[in-house]
């Protein structure tokens, strides 16, 4: 089993729909992150959480929300999806003792039509 | 605002060529710089650099950091078609940002037989 599991792997949704992307990890890491990747823009941080009670906005949090249900689970929601949220979404984890040493999930390719 | 810039954005070479990828950064409280390789989906870790002038090597890949001039290079010698990928540079800054990575746009490397 993968250390960091994202579901779904691919999703097509309509404009205005609410959608949730889920991430779970077996690494035992305390820190979890959501990034989106667009061609030519690298990875941009949406939200991050350093422990269950800690949630922080990243550089592009507008239109997104998150929930850290447990140390191992971090979900990303799009309350009302729009076409420019079409992107590849990555969940990542890291350990407090080795910040920056990320473990990435396989990604969720989201298309909003 | 932390900033990471990679160049070139894309590069096409033939097998056997040597390539140099560049990464410059502007961050407060620099802690480390990381290189990732992204082939199909999730980025995979290559190097973490924290000190200037110390070259990290792994097979045909090597990387070095210059903290005075705020840049890093990733060298790939005797390139192979399997080196074709997006190469991502990321910086881990300190302070309240400690632990989260700021990524550059990525360099798309294409190696032709």
PDB file of C-alpha atoms in Angstrom:
ATOM      1  CA  UNK A   1       0.000   0.000   0.000  1.00  0.00           C
ATOM      2  CA  UNK A   2       1.114   3.528  -0.753  1.00  0.00           C
ATOM      3  CA  UNK A   3       2.364   5.649   2.140  1.00  0.00           C
ATOM      4  CA  UNK A   4       0.189   8.583   1.041  1.00  0.00           C
ATOM      5  CA  UNK A   5      -3.089   7.703  -0.670  1.00  0.00           C
ATOM      6  CA  UNK A   6      -5.240  10.163  -2.561  1.00  0.00           C
ATOM      7  CA  UNK A   7      -8.782   9.516  -3.709  1.00  0.00           C
ATOM      8  CA  UNK A   8     -10.142   9.796  -6.296  1.00  0.00           C
ATOM      9  CA  UNK A   9      -7.310   9.483  -8.835  1.00  0.00           C
ATOM     10  CA  UNK A  10      -9.322  11.235 -11.525  1.00  0.00           C
ATOM     11  CA  UNK A  11     -12.529  13.229 -11.345  1.00  0.00           C
ATOM     12  CA  UNK A  12     -14.658  15.193 -13.759  1.00  0.00           C
ATOM     13  CA  UNK A  13     -17.241  17.481 -12.218  1.00  0.00           C
ATOM     14  CA  UNK A  14     -19.564  20.237 -13.308  1.00  0.00           C
ATOM     15  CA  UNK A  15     -19.256  23.918 -12.507  1.00  0.00           C
ATOM     16  CA  UNK A  16     -20.947  24.748  -9.210  1.00  0.00           C
ATOM     17  CA  UNK A  17     -20.713  21.284  -7.713  1.00  0.00           C
ATOM     18  CA  UNK A  18     -19.129  20.631  -4.329  1.00  0.00           C
ATOM     19  CA  UNK A  19     -16.301  18.140  -4.431  1.00  0.00           C
ATOM     20  CA  UNK A  20     -14.007  16.624  -1.831  1.00  0.00           C
ATOM     21  CA  UNK A  21     -10.539  15.223  -2.408  1.00  0.00           C
ATOM     22  CA  UNK A  22      -9.264  12.907   0.284  1.00  0.00           C
ATOM     23  CA  UNK A  23      -5.789  12.124   1.526  1.00  0.00           C
ATOM     24  CA  UNK A  24      -4.695   9.525   4.037  1.00  0.00           C
ATOM     25  CA  UNK A  25      -1.210   8.541   5.160  1.00  0.00           C
ATOM     26  CA  UNK A  26       0.484   5.697   6.968  1.00  0.00           C
ATOM     27  CA  UNK A  27       3.797   7.510   7.470  1.00  0.00           C
ATOM     28  CA  UNK A  28       2.907   8.762  10.940  1.00  0.00           C
ATOM     29  CA  UNK A  29       3.887  12.262   9.842  1.00  0.00           C
ATOM     30  CA  UNK A  30       2.399  15.192  11.706  1.00  0.00           C
ATOM     31  CA  UNK A  31       2.432  17.654   8.796  1.00  0.00           C
ATOM     32  CA  UNK A  32       0.173  17.497   5.763  1.00  0.00           C
ATOM     33  CA  UNK A  33      -0.158  19.749   2.709  1.00  0.00           C
ATOM     34  CA  UNK A  34      -2.345  20.286  -0.327  1.00  0.00           C
ATOM     35  CA  UNK A  35      -0.770  21.632  -3.529  1.00  0.00           C
ATOM     36  CA  UNK A  36      -2.109  22.177  -7.001  1.00  0.00           C
ATOM     37  CA  UNK A  37      -0.033  21.949 -10.156  1.00  0.00           C
ATOM     38  CA  UNK A  38      -0.750  23.806 -13.362  1.00  0.00           C
ATOM     39  CA  UNK A  39       1.427  23.668 -16.489  1.00  0.00           C
ATOM     40  CA  UNK A  40       4.268  26.186 -16.270  1.00  0.00           C
ATOM     41  CA  UNK A  41       3.447  27.187 -12.697  1.00  0.00           C
ATOM     42  CA  UNK A  42       5.027  24.431 -10.638  1.00  0.00           C
ATOM     43  CA  UNK A  43       3.294  23.421  -7.419  1.00  0.00           C
ATOM     44  CA  UNK A  44       1.418  26.047  -5.440  1.00  0.00           C
ATOM     45  CA  UNK A  45       0.396  25.604  -1.818  1.00  0.00           C
ATOM     46  CA  UNK A  46      -3.332  25.658  -1.038  1.00  0.00           C
ATOM     47  CA  UNK A  47      -3.490  24.722   2.660  1.00  0.00           C
ATOM     48  CA  UNK A  48      -1.256  23.090   5.198  1.00  0.00           C
ATOM     49  CA  UNK A  49      -1.605  21.599   8.658  1.00  0.00           C
ATOM     50  CA  UNK A  50       1.182  21.010  11.168  1.00  0.00           C
ATOM     51  CA  UNK A  51      -1.027  18.996  13.502  1.00  0.00           C
ATOM     52  CA  UNK A  52      -4.683  18.081  13.951  1.00  0.00           C
ATOM     53  CA  UNK A  53      -5.645  21.414  15.526  1.00  0.00           C
ATOM     54  CA  UNK A  54      -3.525  23.538  13.201  1.00  0.00           C
ATOM     55  CA  UNK A  55      -4.815  24.669   9.784  1.00  0.00           C
ATOM     56  CA  UNK A  56      -3.127  27.371   7.714  1.00  0.00           C
ATOM     57  CA  UNK A  57      -3.854  29.013   4.381  1.00  0.00           C
ATOM     58  CA  UNK A  58      -1.309  28.778   1.624  1.00  0.00           C
ATOM     59  CA  UNK A  59      -0.787  31.150  -1.264  1.00  0.00           C
ATOM     60  CA  UNK A  60      -3.932  30.165  -3.205  1.00  0.00           C
ATOM     61  CA  UNK A  61      -6.588  29.184  -0.648  1.00  0.00           C
ATOM     62  CA  UNK A  62      -9.537  31.139  -2.120  1.00  0.00           C
ATOM     63  CA  UNK A  63     -12.304  28.776  -3.215  1.00  0.00           C
ATOM     64  CA  UNK A  64     -10.952  25.884  -1.141  1.00  0.00           C
ATOM     65  CA  UNK A  65     -11.417  24.586   2.390  1.00  0.00           C
ATOM     66  CA  UNK A  66      -9.804  21.752   4.316  1.00  0.00           C
ATOM     67  CA  UNK A  67     -10.484  19.429   7.211  1.00  0.00           C
ATOM     68  CA  UNK A  68      -7.895  17.554   9.277  1.00  0.00           C
ATOM     69  CA  UNK A  69     -10.060  14.766  10.625  1.00  0.00           C
ATOM     70  CA  UNK A  70      -7.206  12.877  12.253  1.00  0.00           C
ATOM     71  CA  UNK A  71      -3.432  12.889  12.144  1.00  0.00           C
ATOM     72  CA  UNK A  72      -3.607  10.562   9.162  1.00  0.00           C
ATOM     73  CA  UNK A  73      -6.387  12.264   7.170  1.00  0.00           C
ATOM     74  CA  UNK A  74      -6.502  15.636   5.437  1.00  0.00           C
ATOM     75  CA  UNK A  75      -9.333  16.479   3.034  1.00  0.00           C
ATOM     76  CA  UNK A  76      -9.600  19.288   0.515  1.00  0.00           C
ATOM     77  CA  UNK A  77     -12.995  20.634  -0.530  1.00  0.00           C
ATOM     78  CA  UNK A  78     -14.035  22.811  -3.417  1.00  0.00           C
ATOM     79  CA  UNK A  79     -17.284  24.362  -2.243  1.00  0.00           C
ATOM     80  CA  UNK A  80     -18.447  25.432  -5.696  1.00  0.00           C
ATOM     81  CA  UNK A  81     -16.109  24.175  -8.402  1.00  0.00           C
ATOM     82  CA  UNK A  82     -15.155  26.456 -11.277  1.00  0.00           C
ATOM     83  CA  UNK A  83     -13.277  25.635 -14.510  1.00  0.00           C
ATOM     84  CA  UNK A  84     -10.045  27.386 -13.465  1.00  0.00           C
ATOM     85  CA  UNK A  85      -9.767  24.890 -10.616  1.00  0.00           C
ATOM     86  CA  UNK A  86      -9.014  22.257 -13.229  1.00  0.00           C
ATOM     87  CA  UNK A  87      -5.559  21.035 -12.203  1.00  0.00           C
ATOM     88  CA  UNK A  88      -3.494  18.196 -10.778  1.00  0.00           C
ATOM     89  CA  UNK A  89      -3.795  18.151  -6.975  1.00  0.00           C
ATOM     90  CA  UNK A  90      -1.165  16.676  -4.685  1.00  0.00           C
ATOM     91  CA  UNK A  91      -1.297  15.814  -1.034  1.00  0.00           C
ATOM     92  CA  UNK A  92       2.039  15.608   0.757  1.00  0.00           C
ATOM     93  CA  UNK A  93       3.277  14.825   4.247  1.00  0.00           C
ATOM     94  CA  UNK A  94       6.417  15.606   6.193  1.00  0.00           C
ATOM     95  CA  UNK A  95       7.832  14.938   9.601  1.00  0.00           C
ATOM     96  CA  UNK A  96       8.572  17.678  12.115  1.00  0.00           C
ATOM     97  CA  UNK A  97      12.066  16.289  12.507  1.00  0.00           C
ATOM     98  CA  UNK A  98      12.757  16.541   8.785  1.00  0.00           C
ATOM     99  CA  UNK A  99      10.745  19.445   7.423  1.00  0.00           C
ATOM    100  CA  UNK A 100      10.884  19.730   3.673  1.00  0.00           C
ATOM    101  CA  UNK A 101      11.396  15.985   3.240  1.00  0.00           C
ATOM    102  CA  UNK A 102       8.020  15.459   1.624  1.00  0.00           C
ATOM    103  CA  UNK A 103       6.252  12.244   0.742  1.00  0.00           C
ATOM    104  CA  UNK A 104       3.774  12.886  -2.069  1.00  0.00           C
ATOM    105  CA  UNK A 105       0.566  11.129  -2.952  1.00  0.00           C
ATOM    106  CA  UNK A 106       0.004  10.038  -6.544  1.00  0.00           C
ATOM    107  CA  UNK A 107      -2.152  13.041  -7.305  1.00  0.00           C
ATOM    108  CA  UNK A 108      -5.769  13.663  -8.259  1.00  0.00           C
ATOM    109  CA  UNK A 109      -6.487  14.985 -11.719  1.00  0.00           C
ATOM    110  CA  UNK A 110      -9.563  17.182 -11.439  1.00  0.00           C
ATOM    111  CA  UNK A 111     -11.427  18.546 -14.435  1.00  0.00           C
ATOM    112  CA  UNK A 112     -14.232  21.075 -13.948  1.00  0.00           C
ATOM    113  CA  UNK A 113     -16.488  21.452 -16.979  1.00  0.00           C
TER     114      UNK A 113
ATOM    115  CA  UNK B   1       6.884  36.731  -0.370  1.00  0.00           C
ATOM    116  CA  UNK B   2       9.154  33.745  -1.006  1.00  0.00           C
ATOM    117  CA  UNK B   3      10.081  33.250  -4.637  1.00  0.00           C
ATOM    118  CA  UNK B   4      11.787  30.447  -6.573  1.00  0.00           C
ATOM    119  CA  UNK B   5      12.659  30.790 -10.255  1.00  0.00           C
ATOM    120  CA  UNK B   6      13.926  27.990 -12.476  1.00  0.00           C
ATOM    121  CA  UNK B   7      15.599  28.206 -15.855  1.00  0.00           C
ATOM    122  CA  UNK B   8      15.362  27.181 -18.547  1.00  0.00           C
ATOM    123  CA  UNK B   9      11.664  26.329 -18.541  1.00  0.00           C
ATOM    124  CA  UNK B  10      12.253  23.628 -21.130  1.00  0.00           C
ATOM    125  CA  UNK B  11      15.244  21.928 -22.660  1.00  0.00           C
ATOM    126  CA  UNK B  12      15.639  19.401 -25.472  1.00  0.00           C
ATOM    127  CA  UNK B  13      18.868  17.410 -25.775  1.00  0.00           C
ATOM    128  CA  UNK B  14      20.176  14.173 -27.230  1.00  0.00           C
ATOM    129  CA  UNK B  15      21.345  11.146 -25.336  1.00  0.00           C
ATOM    130  CA  UNK B  16      24.865  11.571 -24.040  1.00  0.00           C
ATOM    131  CA  UNK B  17      24.622  15.341 -23.628  1.00  0.00           C
ATOM    132  CA  UNK B  18      25.282  17.054 -20.299  1.00  0.00           C
ATOM    133  CA  UNK B  19      22.671  19.465 -18.971  1.00  0.00           C
ATOM    134  CA  UNK B  20      22.646  22.096 -16.257  1.00  0.00           C
ATOM    135  CA  UNK B  21      19.398  23.217 -14.669  1.00  0.00           C
ATOM    136  CA  UNK B  22      19.256  26.415 -12.663  1.00  0.00           C
ATOM    137  CA  UNK B  23      17.296  27.500  -9.626  1.00  0.00           C
ATOM    138  CA  UNK B  24      17.442  30.918  -7.990  1.00  0.00           C
ATOM    139  CA  UNK B  25      15.540  31.948  -4.896  1.00  0.00           C
ATOM    140  CA  UNK B  26      14.543  34.837  -2.694  1.00  0.00           C
ATOM    141  CA  UNK B  27      13.296  33.709   0.697  1.00  0.00           C
ATOM    142  CA  UNK B  28      13.532  34.892   4.261  1.00  0.00           C
ATOM    143  CA  UNK B  29      15.178  32.538   6.755  1.00  0.00           C
ATOM    144  CA  UNK B  30      16.449  30.011   4.239  1.00  0.00           C
ATOM    145  CA  UNK B  31      16.723  26.488   5.653  1.00  0.00           C
ATOM    146  CA  UNK B  32      17.182  24.110   2.700  1.00  0.00           C
ATOM    147  CA  UNK B  33      16.770  23.679  -1.047  1.00  0.00           C
ATOM    148  CA  UNK B  34      15.385  20.506  -2.572  1.00  0.00           C
ATOM    149  CA  UNK B  35      15.349  19.010  -6.065  1.00  0.00           C
ATOM    150  CA  UNK B  36      12.615  16.665  -7.266  1.00  0.00           C
ATOM    151  CA  UNK B  37      12.086  14.679 -10.461  1.00  0.00           C
ATOM    152  CA  UNK B  38       8.530  14.347 -11.757  1.00  0.00           C
ATOM    153  CA  UNK B  39       7.862  11.809 -14.483  1.00  0.00           C
ATOM    154  CA  UNK B  40       4.231  10.807 -14.651  1.00  0.00           C
ATOM    155  CA  UNK B  41       2.566  11.868 -11.442  1.00  0.00           C
ATOM    156  CA  UNK B  42       4.119  12.410  -8.012  1.00  0.00           C
ATOM    157  CA  UNK B  43       7.490  14.165  -7.664  1.00  0.00           C
ATOM    158  CA  UNK B  44      10.276  11.969  -6.368  1.00  0.00           C
ATOM    159  CA  UNK B  45      13.032  13.305  -4.128  1.00  0.00           C
ATOM    160  CA  UNK B  46      16.538  13.798  -5.547  1.00  0.00           C
ATOM    161  CA  UNK B  47      18.578  16.016  -3.235  1.00  0.00           C
ATOM    162  CA  UNK B  48      18.332  18.242  -0.195  1.00  0.00           C
ATOM    163  CA  UNK B  49      20.984  20.967   0.107  1.00  0.00           C
ATOM    164  CA  UNK B  50      21.627  23.045   3.179  1.00  0.00           C
ATOM    165  CA  UNK B  51      25.249  24.164   2.952  1.00  0.00           C
ATOM    166  CA  UNK B  52      27.052  26.139   0.290  1.00  0.00           C
ATOM    167  CA  UNK B  53      29.744  24.549  -1.818  1.00  0.00           C
ATOM    168  CA  UNK B  54      29.106  20.931  -0.881  1.00  0.00           C
ATOM    169  CA  UNK B  55      28.224  18.880  -3.926  1.00  0.00           C
ATOM    170  CA  UNK B  56      25.655  16.157  -3.583  1.00  0.00           C
ATOM    171  CA  UNK B  57      25.948  13.281  -6.074  1.00  0.00           C
ATOM    172  CA  UNK B  58      23.810  10.361  -7.065  1.00  0.00           C
ATOM    173  CA  UNK B  59      25.048   8.482 -10.105  1.00  0.00           C
ATOM    174  CA  UNK B  60      25.004  10.846 -13.083  1.00  0.00           C
ATOM    175  CA  UNK B  61      23.175  13.564 -11.146  1.00  0.00           C
ATOM    176  CA  UNK B  62      24.824  16.147  -8.968  1.00  0.00           C
ATOM    177  CA  UNK B  63      23.780  19.391  -7.336  1.00  0.00           C
ATOM    178  CA  UNK B  64      25.382  22.271  -5.524  1.00  0.00           C
ATOM    179  CA  UNK B  65      24.127  25.270  -3.587  1.00  0.00           C
ATOM    180  CA  UNK B  66      25.474  28.827  -3.420  1.00  0.00           C
ATOM    181  CA  UNK B  67      23.864  30.597  -0.447  1.00  0.00           C
ATOM    182  CA  UNK B  68      25.705  33.833  -1.116  1.00  0.00           C
ATOM    183  CA  UNK B  69      24.413  34.177  -4.675  1.00  0.00           C
ATOM    184  CA  UNK B  70      21.094  32.464  -3.802  1.00  0.00           C
ATOM    185  CA  UNK B  71      21.062  29.749  -6.428  1.00  0.00           C
ATOM    186  CA  UNK B  72      21.517  26.069  -7.040  1.00  0.00           C
ATOM    187  CA  UNK B  73      22.327  23.990 -10.105  1.00  0.00           C
ATOM    188  CA  UNK B  74      21.411  20.440 -10.986  1.00  0.00           C
ATOM    189  CA  UNK B  75      23.770  18.698 -13.405  1.00  0.00           C
ATOM    190  CA  UNK B  76      22.975  15.571 -15.355  1.00  0.00           C
ATOM    191  CA  UNK B  77      25.844  14.002 -17.290  1.00  0.00           C
ATOM    192  CA  UNK B  78      25.578  11.451 -20.110  1.00  0.00           C
ATOM    193  CA  UNK B  79      21.810  11.968 -20.325  1.00  0.00           C
ATOM    194  CA  UNK B  80      19.517   9.056 -21.129  1.00  0.00           C
ATOM    195  CA  UNK B  81      15.935   8.976 -22.405  1.00  0.00           C
ATOM    196  CA  UNK B  82      14.875   7.937 -18.906  1.00  0.00           C
ATOM    197  CA  UNK B  83      16.012  11.332 -17.638  1.00  0.00           C
ATOM    198  CA  UNK B  84      13.132  12.953 -19.528  1.00  0.00           C
ATOM    199  CA  UNK B  85      10.964  14.531 -16.836  1.00  0.00           C
ATOM    200  CA  UNK B  86      10.019  17.758 -15.123  1.00  0.00           C
ATOM    201  CA  UNK B  87      12.656  18.815 -12.603  1.00  0.00           C
ATOM    202  CA  UNK B  88      11.354  20.847  -9.693  1.00  0.00           C
ATOM    203  CA  UNK B  89      13.322  23.024  -7.325  1.00  0.00           C
ATOM    204  CA  UNK B  90      11.820  23.938  -3.945  1.00  0.00           C
ATOM    205  CA  UNK B  91      12.952  25.974  -0.958  1.00  0.00           C
ATOM    206  CA  UNK B  92      12.158  25.418   2.703  1.00  0.00           C
ATOM    207  CA  UNK B  93      12.180  28.660   4.665  1.00  0.00           C
ATOM    208  CA  UNK B  94      12.240  29.180   8.404  1.00  0.00           C
ATOM    209  CA  UNK B  95      10.181  31.224  10.811  1.00  0.00           C
ATOM    210  CA  UNK B  96       6.432  30.665  10.624  1.00  0.00           C
ATOM    211  CA  UNK B  97       6.957  29.136   7.161  1.00  0.00           C
ATOM    212  CA  UNK B  98       9.210  26.406   8.522  1.00  0.00           C
ATOM    213  CA  UNK B  99       8.391  23.096   6.938  1.00  0.00           C
ATOM    214  CA  UNK B 100       6.418  24.214   3.930  1.00  0.00           C
ATOM    215  CA  UNK B 101       8.020  24.291   0.507  1.00  0.00           C
ATOM    216  CA  UNK B 102       7.890  26.984  -2.143  1.00  0.00           C
ATOM    217  CA  UNK B 103       8.341  25.489  -5.606  1.00  0.00           C
ATOM    218  CA  UNK B 104       9.704  26.909  -8.825  1.00  0.00           C
ATOM    219  CA  UNK B 105       7.891  26.505 -12.137  1.00  0.00           C
ATOM    220  CA  UNK B 106       9.871  23.443 -13.099  1.00  0.00           C
ATOM    221  CA  UNK B 107      12.161  22.649 -16.042  1.00  0.00           C
ATOM    222  CA  UNK B 108      10.831  20.228 -18.659  1.00  0.00           C
ATOM    223  CA  UNK B 109      13.743  18.105 -19.890  1.00  0.00           C
ATOM    224  CA  UNK B 110      13.315  16.033 -23.034  1.00  0.00           C
ATOM    225  CA  UNK B 111      16.094  13.633 -24.011  1.00  0.00           C
ATOM    226  CA  UNK B 112      15.940  12.257 -27.557  1.00  0.00           C
ATOM    227  CA  UNK B 113      17.651   8.983 -28.523  1.00  0.00           C
TER     228      UNK B 113
END
